[in-house]
């Protein structure tokens, strides 16, 4: 396919769809593992107790976080030197191969210790692929969009992740409610994985047809200078450090949000159906918030949409949790937590656009991918453990709010120091 600069006409919507559907499928596959951790543990990690089996399965889930920074560095730099399209195709193919491997690997009872080894390796490949997905995809979305619409186009990056989380949860609930437990254990969880795999050929075809956004001359120049990424990244160290703080804030918020189903059931003792409904409503509102945040960032600038919603979250978090804890029910959970989820999703689309625009094209994919993957591995991989620990040592059901307040405070400080990168000012539309 030709470079995008050489094409007279270019369908931005189609290209954005191809990029984000791949992103969505990769996150669906990654998230599905966590939903079926119990069944996977019984299949591949037999232990003397149900708890031991589950912990081995969750440890394997964590192995995917360990390789995400490596994938971010390798595939991110690859996207800068070789092109966005090859990097996105490679990450997608690796994820597809890994998901098929997990779905089709015989059980421990059939092939012994080889089974968990294969699953662990496949999970590490998944993490590597996902680590290299976000940076190149976000860079690609920025580069295909007209300056006045960059925020809205980039919004489909975080929105697609929330769509994946919602679809993965729905598939899990449908299978678990329609299958007997022994059927779900035997092959039901494999069906969930294979549903994602069915879409792989379509996703690969879509991505193969994408035009390249990095001109050939710049790719050639970047490949000659092996130290170019480190040298250029140092020149942008301030904005990179601010991005680490903002991504840490957003990652903690995201993973604590995902923990709310468990929190509602175990700490607040509400019904599982209500807890699941809260999760679905939260995900849906975050999809809307991510898209709205990008649209507003194109009209009002990046910084206002980062700072003001984040400030509202900082003010509302404790009162919302206080309401939820004192009166745990459908109204408080759906409205209180839903409002926090919606407002909290607004700033980060603006940040995605601002950070990507602040980086030169020849290091954009590598730096974004690396910083994102490191933040996810460090703060996302530990967020739920921290919240569980806080609840245990304090005995205070408000403990998650304190961690969220800390994250929001760090985020708003960093957001206020980020440069305004919006290329089109209000009034110039």
Tab-separated table of C-alpha atoms in Angstrom:
chain	number	residue	atom	x	y	z
A	1	UNK	CA	0.000	0.000	0.000
A	2	UNK	CA	1.234	3.555	-0.635
A	3	UNK	CA	2.089	6.146	2.003
A	4	UNK	CA	-0.888	8.180	3.089
A	5	UNK	CA	0.792	11.358	1.830
A	6	UNK	CA	0.742	9.976	-1.730
A	7	UNK	CA	-2.998	9.378	-1.838
A	8	UNK	CA	-5.324	11.985	-3.243
A	9	UNK	CA	-8.307	10.695	-1.334
A	10	UNK	CA	-8.332	8.905	1.975
A	11	UNK	CA	-11.195	7.450	3.973
A	12	UNK	CA	-10.371	8.435	7.551
A	13	UNK	CA	-13.428	6.685	9.005
A	14	UNK	CA	-12.535	3.368	7.407
A	15	UNK	CA	-8.896	3.594	8.517
A	16	UNK	CA	-9.882	4.553	12.062
A	17	UNK	CA	-12.323	1.632	12.148
A	18	UNK	CA	-9.650	-0.811	10.936
A	19	UNK	CA	-7.166	0.426	13.521
A	20	UNK	CA	-9.566	0.427	16.458
A	21	UNK	CA	-11.320	-2.853	15.658
A	22	UNK	CA	-7.933	-4.519	15.892
A	23	UNK	CA	-7.323	-2.747	19.179
A	24	UNK	CA	-10.741	-3.825	20.434
A	25	UNK	CA	-10.214	-7.480	19.504
A	26	UNK	CA	-6.817	-7.557	21.190
A	27	UNK	CA	-8.227	-6.130	24.415
A	28	UNK	CA	-11.196	-8.513	24.240
A	29	UNK	CA	-8.833	-11.468	24.110
A	30	UNK	CA	-6.696	-10.101	26.936
A	31	UNK	CA	-9.682	-9.347	29.199
A	32	UNK	CA	-11.491	-12.632	28.513
A	33	UNK	CA	-8.742	-14.519	30.337
A	34	UNK	CA	-9.489	-12.685	33.592
A	35	UNK	CA	-13.202	-13.450	33.373
A	36	UNK	CA	-12.571	-17.195	33.044
A	37	UNK	CA	-9.619	-17.366	35.435
A	38	UNK	CA	-11.333	-20.020	37.581
A	39	UNK	CA	-12.076	-22.385	34.674
A	40	UNK	CA	-8.610	-21.875	33.202
A	41	UNK	CA	-7.047	-22.574	36.591
A	42	UNK	CA	-8.883	-25.879	36.906
A	43	UNK	CA	-7.952	-26.877	33.358
A	44	UNK	CA	-4.252	-26.067	33.359
A	45	UNK	CA	-3.203	-25.542	36.983
A	46	UNK	CA	-4.535	-28.358	39.185
A	47	UNK	CA	-3.727	-27.793	42.854
A	48	UNK	CA	-4.649	-29.217	46.236
A	49	UNK	CA	-7.222	-26.463	46.700
A	50	UNK	CA	-9.526	-24.291	44.613
A	51	UNK	CA	-7.699	-21.239	46.000
A	52	UNK	CA	-4.306	-22.567	44.890
A	53	UNK	CA	-5.554	-23.313	41.398
A	54	UNK	CA	-7.078	-19.848	41.047
A	55	UNK	CA	-3.944	-18.132	42.323
A	56	UNK	CA	-1.795	-19.988	39.779
A	57	UNK	CA	-4.211	-18.923	37.048
A	58	UNK	CA	-4.136	-15.285	38.219
A	59	UNK	CA	-0.351	-15.391	38.384
A	60	UNK	CA	-0.364	-16.447	34.750
A	61	UNK	CA	-2.716	-13.531	34.026
A	62	UNK	CA	-0.105	-11.287	35.654
A	63	UNK	CA	2.591	-12.708	33.380
A	64	UNK	CA	0.951	-10.765	30.574
A	65	UNK	CA	1.724	-7.522	32.417
A	66	UNK	CA	5.410	-8.409	32.722
A	67	UNK	CA	5.939	-8.530	28.963
A	68	UNK	CA	3.873	-5.449	28.101
A	69	UNK	CA	6.759	-2.983	28.564
A	70	UNK	CA	8.986	-5.157	26.376
A	71	UNK	CA	6.348	-5.204	23.655
A	72	UNK	CA	5.899	-1.450	24.014
A	73	UNK	CA	9.598	-0.813	23.469
A	74	UNK	CA	10.160	-3.330	20.673
A	75	UNK	CA	6.969	-2.869	18.633
A	76	UNK	CA	6.756	0.863	19.347
A	77	UNK	CA	10.240	1.513	17.976
A	78	UNK	CA	9.501	-0.916	15.143
A	79	UNK	CA	6.501	1.246	14.201
A	80	UNK	CA	8.682	4.357	14.039
A	81	UNK	CA	11.387	2.722	11.935
A	82	UNK	CA	9.439	0.359	9.697
A	83	UNK	CA	5.941	1.842	9.738
A	84	UNK	CA	2.693	1.883	11.685
A	85	UNK	CA	0.940	-0.700	9.520
A	86	UNK	CA	3.585	-3.454	9.866
A	87	UNK	CA	3.724	-2.926	13.630
A	88	UNK	CA	-0.067	-3.092	13.987
A	89	UNK	CA	-0.203	-6.207	11.804
A	90	UNK	CA	2.539	-7.902	13.817
A	91	UNK	CA	0.939	-7.178	17.198
A	92	UNK	CA	-2.418	-8.382	15.896
A	93	UNK	CA	-0.953	-11.592	14.469
A	94	UNK	CA	0.922	-12.339	17.702
A	95	UNK	CA	-2.225	-11.809	19.742
A	96	UNK	CA	-4.187	-14.052	17.378
A	97	UNK	CA	-1.620	-16.829	17.582
A	98	UNK	CA	-1.542	-16.621	21.375
A	99	UNK	CA	-5.298	-16.674	21.783
A	100	UNK	CA	-5.652	-19.681	19.505
A	101	UNK	CA	-2.898	-21.438	21.434
A	102	UNK	CA	-4.674	-20.942	24.764
A	103	UNK	CA	-8.039	-21.968	23.328
A	104	UNK	CA	-6.718	-25.156	21.725
A	105	UNK	CA	-4.121	-26.359	24.253
A	106	UNK	CA	-5.108	-29.698	25.811
A	107	UNK	CA	-5.657	-29.789	29.558
A	108	UNK	CA	-3.153	-30.724	32.258
A	109	UNK	CA	-4.943	-34.060	32.569
A	110	UNK	CA	-4.218	-34.776	28.885
A	111	UNK	CA	-0.596	-33.673	28.415
A	112	UNK	CA	0.692	-32.959	31.902
A	113	UNK	CA	3.047	-30.131	32.819
A	114	UNK	CA	3.470	-29.138	29.173
A	115	UNK	CA	-0.023	-27.614	29.258
A	116	UNK	CA	0.638	-24.863	31.842
A	117	UNK	CA	4.007	-24.079	30.248
A	118	UNK	CA	2.323	-23.501	26.886
A	119	UNK	CA	-0.375	-21.319	28.457
A	120	UNK	CA	2.161	-19.212	30.377
A	121	UNK	CA	4.226	-18.654	27.218
A	122	UNK	CA	1.085	-17.772	25.243
A	123	UNK	CA	0.034	-15.323	27.940
A	124	UNK	CA	3.442	-13.656	27.793
A	125	UNK	CA	3.103	-13.334	24.021
A	126	UNK	CA	-0.312	-11.747	24.570
A	127	UNK	CA	1.208	-9.182	26.895
A	128	UNK	CA	4.018	-8.460	24.447
A	129	UNK	CA	1.523	-7.940	21.613
A	130	UNK	CA	-0.774	-5.728	23.653
A	131	UNK	CA	2.149	-3.655	24.887
A	132	UNK	CA	2.998	-2.847	21.288
A	133	UNK	CA	-0.593	-2.178	20.218
A	134	UNK	CA	-1.549	1.080	21.917
A	135	UNK	CA	1.417	3.257	20.916
A	136	UNK	CA	1.435	2.578	17.165
A	137	UNK	CA	-2.379	2.644	16.988
A	138	UNK	CA	-2.655	5.970	18.811
A	139	UNK	CA	0.108	7.449	16.654
A	140	UNK	CA	-1.678	6.182	13.551
A	141	UNK	CA	-4.993	7.727	14.578
A	142	UNK	CA	-3.343	11.112	15.177
A	143	UNK	CA	-1.587	10.937	11.812
A	144	UNK	CA	-4.656	10.063	9.734
A	145	UNK	CA	-6.873	12.727	11.319
A	146	UNK	CA	-7.301	16.303	10.130
A	147	UNK	CA	-5.867	18.711	12.749
A	148	UNK	CA	-9.309	19.960	13.731
A	149	UNK	CA	-10.595	16.402	14.409
A	150	UNK	CA	-7.636	14.702	16.056
A	151	UNK	CA	-9.200	14.518	19.489
A	152	UNK	CA	-12.351	12.843	18.217
A	153	UNK	CA	-10.458	10.322	16.065
A	154	UNK	CA	-8.035	9.436	18.874
A	155	UNK	CA	-11.030	9.033	21.211
A	156	UNK	CA	-11.762	5.691	19.592
A	157	UNK	CA	-8.570	4.288	21.118
A	158	UNK	CA	-9.785	4.347	24.755
A	159	UNK	CA	-13.414	3.893	23.664
A	160	UNK	CA	-12.562	0.655	21.851
A	161	UNK	CA	-10.958	-0.689	25.027
A	162	UNK	CA	-14.159	-0.061	26.967
A	163	UNK	CA	-16.189	-1.695	24.185
A	164	UNK	CA	-13.915	-4.738	24.462
A	165	UNK	CA	-14.385	-4.890	28.233
A	166	UNK	CA	-18.157	-4.667	27.839
A	167	UNK	CA	-18.357	-7.319	25.116
A	168	UNK	CA	-16.022	-9.638	27.013
A	169	UNK	CA	-18.145	-9.353	30.143
A	170	UNK	CA	-21.368	-9.933	28.198
A	171	UNK	CA	-19.969	-13.033	26.478
A	172	UNK	CA	-18.855	-14.375	29.818
A	173	UNK	CA	-22.228	-13.821	31.452
A	174	UNK	CA	-24.159	-15.305	28.526
A	175	UNK	CA	-22.005	-18.441	28.487
A	176	UNK	CA	-22.050	-18.875	32.257
A	177	UNK	CA	-25.835	-18.432	32.409
A	178	UNK	CA	-26.666	-20.731	29.484
A	179	UNK	CA	-24.187	-23.552	30.137
A	180	UNK	CA	-24.077	-26.028	32.963
A	181	UNK	CA	-20.970	-25.640	35.156
A	182	UNK	CA	-19.378	-28.846	33.858
A	183	UNK	CA	-19.921	-27.746	30.237
A	184	UNK	CA	-18.482	-24.320	30.965
A	185	UNK	CA	-15.470	-25.967	32.572
A	186	UNK	CA	-15.009	-28.466	29.756
A	187	UNK	CA	-15.227	-26.184	26.745
A	188	UNK	CA	-17.387	-23.109	27.413
A	189	UNK	CA	-14.452	-20.840	28.260
A	190	UNK	CA	-12.713	-21.974	25.076
A	191	UNK	CA	-15.749	-20.802	23.095
A	192	UNK	CA	-15.257	-17.278	24.449
A	193	UNK	CA	-11.671	-17.237	23.223
A	194	UNK	CA	-12.548	-18.698	19.839
A	195	UNK	CA	-15.244	-16.053	19.288
A	196	UNK	CA	-12.459	-13.482	19.266
A	197	UNK	CA	-10.304	-15.685	17.055
A	198	UNK	CA	-13.076	-15.925	14.449
A	199	UNK	CA	-12.654	-12.204	13.815
A	200	UNK	CA	-8.880	-12.423	13.352
A	201	UNK	CA	-8.836	-12.942	9.552
A	202	UNK	CA	-11.146	-9.957	9.109
A	203	UNK	CA	-8.968	-7.807	11.353
A	204	UNK	CA	-5.774	-8.803	9.551
A	205	UNK	CA	-7.357	-8.075	6.172
A	206	UNK	CA	-8.551	-4.672	7.372
A	207	UNK	CA	-5.125	-3.732	8.671
A	208	UNK	CA	-3.322	-4.993	5.574
A	209	UNK	CA	-5.294	-2.534	3.474
A	210	UNK	CA	-4.350	0.495	5.579
A	211	UNK	CA	-2.100	3.143	4.029
A	212	UNK	CA	1.122	3.991	5.828
A	213	UNK	CA	1.332	7.310	7.687
A	214	UNK	CA	5.102	7.493	8.221
A	215	UNK	CA	6.796	8.624	4.959
A	216	UNK	CA	9.337	6.169	3.579
A	217	UNK	CA	12.181	8.669	3.800
A	218	UNK	CA	11.608	9.251	7.512
A	219	UNK	CA	11.430	5.525	8.162
A	220	UNK	CA	14.745	5.025	6.407
A	221	UNK	CA	16.383	7.844	8.348
A	222	UNK	CA	15.092	6.541	11.657
A	223	UNK	CA	16.368	3.031	10.959
A	224	UNK	CA	19.916	4.293	10.338
A	225	UNK	CA	20.245	6.107	13.672
A	226	UNK	CA	20.021	3.363	16.287
A	227	UNK	CA	20.240	5.824	19.170
A	228	UNK	CA	17.768	8.341	17.727
A	229	UNK	CA	14.915	7.336	20.018
A	230	UNK	CA	16.892	7.766	23.225
A	231	UNK	CA	18.472	11.039	22.117
A	232	UNK	CA	15.216	12.590	20.930
A	233	UNK	CA	13.263	11.275	23.908
A	234	UNK	CA	15.671	13.068	26.264
A	235	UNK	CA	14.747	16.359	24.626
A	236	UNK	CA	11.134	15.710	25.598
A	237	UNK	CA	11.856	14.371	29.083
A	238	UNK	CA	9.593	16.869	30.859
A	239	UNK	CA	6.462	16.002	28.889
A	240	UNK	CA	7.312	12.287	29.157
A	241	UNK	CA	7.517	12.480	32.956
A	242	UNK	CA	4.218	14.349	33.076
A	243	UNK	CA	2.704	11.658	30.852
A	244	UNK	CA	3.885	8.945	33.247
A	245	UNK	CA	2.084	10.725	36.102
A	246	UNK	CA	-1.122	11.157	34.082
A	247	UNK	CA	-1.098	7.571	32.835
A	248	UNK	CA	-0.503	6.344	36.387
A	249	UNK	CA	-3.529	8.354	37.498
A	250	UNK	CA	-5.703	7.058	34.657
A	251	UNK	CA	-4.523	3.471	35.032
A	252	UNK	CA	-5.278	3.386	38.749
A	253	UNK	CA	-8.719	4.832	38.059
A	254	UNK	CA	-9.401	2.272	35.301
A	255	UNK	CA	-8.345	-0.789	37.254
A	256	UNK	CA	-10.057	0.309	40.464
A	257	UNK	CA	-13.175	0.800	38.326
A	258	UNK	CA	-12.858	-2.764	37.053
A	259	UNK	CA	-12.567	-3.896	40.673
A	260	UNK	CA	-15.936	-2.392	41.561
A	261	UNK	CA	-17.867	-5.556	40.701
A	262	UNK	CA	-15.838	-7.479	43.280
A	263	UNK	CA	-16.047	-4.544	45.732
A	264	UNK	CA	-19.829	-4.329	45.426
A	265	UNK	CA	-20.261	-8.060	46.033
A	266	UNK	CA	-17.648	-8.689	48.719
A	267	UNK	CA	-17.526	-5.406	50.623
A	268	UNK	CA	-20.964	-3.874	50.142
A	269	UNK	CA	-22.703	-7.278	49.935
A	270	UNK	CA	-25.070	-6.372	47.120
A	271	UNK	CA	-26.465	-8.962	44.719
A	272	UNK	CA	-24.201	-10.256	41.925
A	273	UNK	CA	-26.725	-9.084	39.315
A	274	UNK	CA	-26.600	-5.513	40.631
A	275	UNK	CA	-22.807	-5.623	40.829
A	276	UNK	CA	-22.603	-6.763	37.212
A	277	UNK	CA	-25.118	-4.127	36.122
A	278	UNK	CA	-22.983	-1.437	37.744
A	279	UNK	CA	-19.990	-2.694	35.753
A	280	UNK	CA	-21.897	-2.630	32.467
A	281	UNK	CA	-23.330	0.848	33.084
A	282	UNK	CA	-19.906	2.129	34.082
A	283	UNK	CA	-18.307	0.743	30.910
A	284	UNK	CA	-21.046	2.199	28.706
A	285	UNK	CA	-20.708	5.637	30.287
A	286	UNK	CA	-16.942	5.528	29.853
A	287	UNK	CA	-17.363	4.815	26.148
A	288	UNK	CA	-19.588	7.885	25.820
A	289	UNK	CA	-17.243	9.951	27.975
A	290	UNK	CA	-14.168	9.023	25.963
A	291	UNK	CA	-15.775	10.062	22.667
A	292	UNK	CA	-17.272	13.224	24.155
A	293	UNK	CA	-13.907	14.120	25.686
A	294	UNK	CA	-12.232	13.916	22.285
A	295	UNK	CA	-14.955	16.001	20.643
A	296	UNK	CA	-14.695	18.690	23.311
A	297	UNK	CA	-10.894	18.690	23.172
A	298	UNK	CA	-11.096	19.634	19.484
A	299	UNK	CA	-13.341	22.588	20.291
A	300	UNK	CA	-12.078	23.863	23.629
A	301	UNK	CA	-8.466	22.734	23.652
A	302	UNK	CA	-6.661	19.828	25.305
A	303	UNK	CA	-5.889	21.382	28.695
A	304	UNK	CA	-9.389	22.560	29.701
A	305	UNK	CA	-10.791	19.079	29.022
A	306	UNK	CA	-7.979	17.503	31.000
A	307	UNK	CA	-8.109	19.826	34.002
A	308	UNK	CA	-11.760	20.682	34.702
A	309	UNK	CA	-13.278	17.169	34.612
A	310	UNK	CA	-10.337	15.890	36.655
A	311	UNK	CA	-10.999	18.601	39.231
A	312	UNK	CA	-14.668	17.568	39.399
A	313	UNK	CA	-13.610	13.949	39.993
A	314	UNK	CA	-11.310	15.107	42.777
A	315	UNK	CA	-14.202	16.942	44.449
A	316	UNK	CA	-16.876	14.255	43.975
A	317	UNK	CA	-14.982	11.027	44.690
A	318	UNK	CA	-15.240	10.990	48.489
A	319	UNK	CA	-18.880	12.163	48.697
A	320	UNK	CA	-19.890	9.598	46.055
A	321	UNK	CA	-18.218	6.731	47.929
A	322	UNK	CA	-19.661	7.960	51.217
A	323	UNK	CA	-23.154	7.776	49.689
A	324	UNK	CA	-22.484	4.336	48.200
A	325	UNK	CA	-21.137	2.915	51.483
A	326	UNK	CA	-23.863	4.386	53.694
A	327	UNK	CA	-26.724	3.417	51.374
A	328	UNK	CA	-25.564	0.584	49.099
A	329	UNK	CA	-28.271	0.063	46.533
A	330	UNK	CA	-29.124	0.380	42.882
A	331	UNK	CA	-29.597	4.156	42.954
A	332	UNK	CA	-26.386	5.035	44.786
A	333	UNK	CA	-24.220	2.551	42.894
A	334	UNK	CA	-25.567	3.250	39.422
A	335	UNK	CA	-25.810	7.008	39.762
A	336	UNK	CA	-22.908	7.740	42.121
A	337	UNK	CA	-20.385	5.450	40.552
A	338	UNK	CA	-21.759	6.038	37.064
A	339	UNK	CA	-21.212	9.800	37.319
A	340	UNK	CA	-17.632	9.280	38.513
A	341	UNK	CA	-16.951	6.878	35.643
A	342	UNK	CA	-18.395	9.222	33.034
A	343	UNK	CA	-16.646	12.395	34.203
A	344	UNK	CA	-13.421	10.532	34.905
A	345	UNK	CA	-13.227	9.275	31.307
A	346	UNK	CA	-13.358	12.773	29.778
A	347	UNK	CA	-9.783	13.980	30.487
A	348	UNK	CA	-7.819	11.050	29.174
A	349	UNK	CA	-8.842	11.253	25.518
A	350	UNK	CA	-7.634	14.853	25.570
A	351	UNK	CA	-4.407	13.638	27.146
A	352	UNK	CA	-3.919	10.949	24.477
A	353	UNK	CA	-4.137	13.666	21.824
A	354	UNK	CA	-1.942	16.137	23.725
A	355	UNK	CA	0.855	13.689	24.488
A	356	UNK	CA	0.927	12.240	20.973
A	357	UNK	CA	0.966	15.711	19.407
A	358	UNK	CA	3.795	16.794	21.731
A	359	UNK	CA	6.108	14.079	20.376
A	360	UNK	CA	7.906	14.151	17.002
A	361	UNK	CA	6.628	11.604	14.516
A	362	UNK	CA	9.886	9.643	14.398
A	363	UNK	CA	9.713	8.673	18.102
A	364	UNK	CA	5.959	8.957	18.655
A	365	UNK	CA	5.032	5.290	18.460
A	366	UNK	CA	7.963	4.035	20.529
A	367	UNK	CA	7.728	6.586	23.330
A	368	UNK	CA	3.950	6.380	23.679
A	369	UNK	CA	3.970	2.582	23.621
A	370	UNK	CA	6.775	2.330	26.176
A	371	UNK	CA	5.374	4.874	28.621
A	372	UNK	CA	1.871	3.430	28.355
A	373	UNK	CA	3.022	-0.167	28.833
A	374	UNK	CA	5.242	0.691	31.809
A	375	UNK	CA	2.412	2.625	33.485
A	376	UNK	CA	-0.046	-0.228	32.936
A	377	UNK	CA	2.378	-2.874	34.199
A	378	UNK	CA	3.416	-0.846	37.254
A	379	UNK	CA	0.154	0.760	38.353
A	380	UNK	CA	-2.524	-1.295	36.588
A	381	UNK	CA	-1.039	-4.603	37.665
A	382	UNK	CA	-0.970	-3.506	41.315
A	383	UNK	CA	-4.108	-1.328	41.620
A	384	UNK	CA	-6.501	-4.074	42.644
A	385	UNK	CA	-3.940	-5.588	45.016
A	386	UNK	CA	-3.462	-2.193	46.679
A	387	UNK	CA	-7.204	-1.660	47.071
A	388	UNK	CA	-7.685	-5.162	48.487
A	389	UNK	CA	-4.819	-4.588	50.913
A	390	UNK	CA	-6.199	-1.197	52.009
A	391	UNK	CA	-9.624	-2.713	52.648
A	392	UNK	CA	-8.029	-5.511	54.659
A	393	UNK	CA	-5.682	-3.462	56.862
A	394	UNK	CA	-8.045	-0.552	57.502
A	395	UNK	CA	-11.376	-2.331	57.566
A	396	UNK	CA	-12.744	0.874	56.036
A	397	UNK	CA	-15.088	0.391	53.046
A	398	UNK	CA	-14.118	3.921	51.932
A	399	UNK	CA	-10.509	2.822	51.338
A	400	UNK	CA	-10.826	2.714	47.522
A	401	UNK	CA	-11.828	6.379	47.516
A	402	UNK	CA	-8.573	7.386	49.206
A	403	UNK	CA	-6.505	5.636	46.529
A	404	UNK	CA	-8.622	7.216	43.797
A	405	UNK	CA	-8.216	10.655	45.421
A	406	UNK	CA	-4.455	10.227	45.502
A	407	UNK	CA	-4.415	9.204	41.829
A	408	UNK	CA	-6.693	12.089	40.820
A	409	UNK	CA	-4.504	14.605	42.666
A	410	UNK	CA	-1.361	13.368	40.941
A	411	UNK	CA	-3.167	13.493	37.597
A	412	UNK	CA	-4.448	17.052	37.932
A	413	UNK	CA	-1.017	18.390	38.922
A	414	UNK	CA	0.563	16.800	35.849
A	415	UNK	CA	-2.297	17.847	33.557
A	416	UNK	CA	-1.955	21.476	34.626
A	417	UNK	CA	1.717	21.390	33.596
A	418	UNK	CA	1.163	19.733	30.192
A	419	UNK	CA	1.551	22.033	27.185
A	420	UNK	CA	-1.471	22.942	25.077
A	421	UNK	CA	-1.007	21.186	21.738
A	422	UNK	CA	-4.364	21.733	20.024
A	423	UNK	CA	-3.463	22.847	16.465
A	424	UNK	CA	-6.806	24.558	15.863
A	425	UNK	CA	-8.004	27.250	18.250
A	426	UNK	CA	-11.592	27.954	19.212
A	427	UNK	CA	-13.143	30.272	16.650
A	428	UNK	CA	-11.069	28.917	13.752
A	429	UNK	CA	-13.405	26.060	12.916
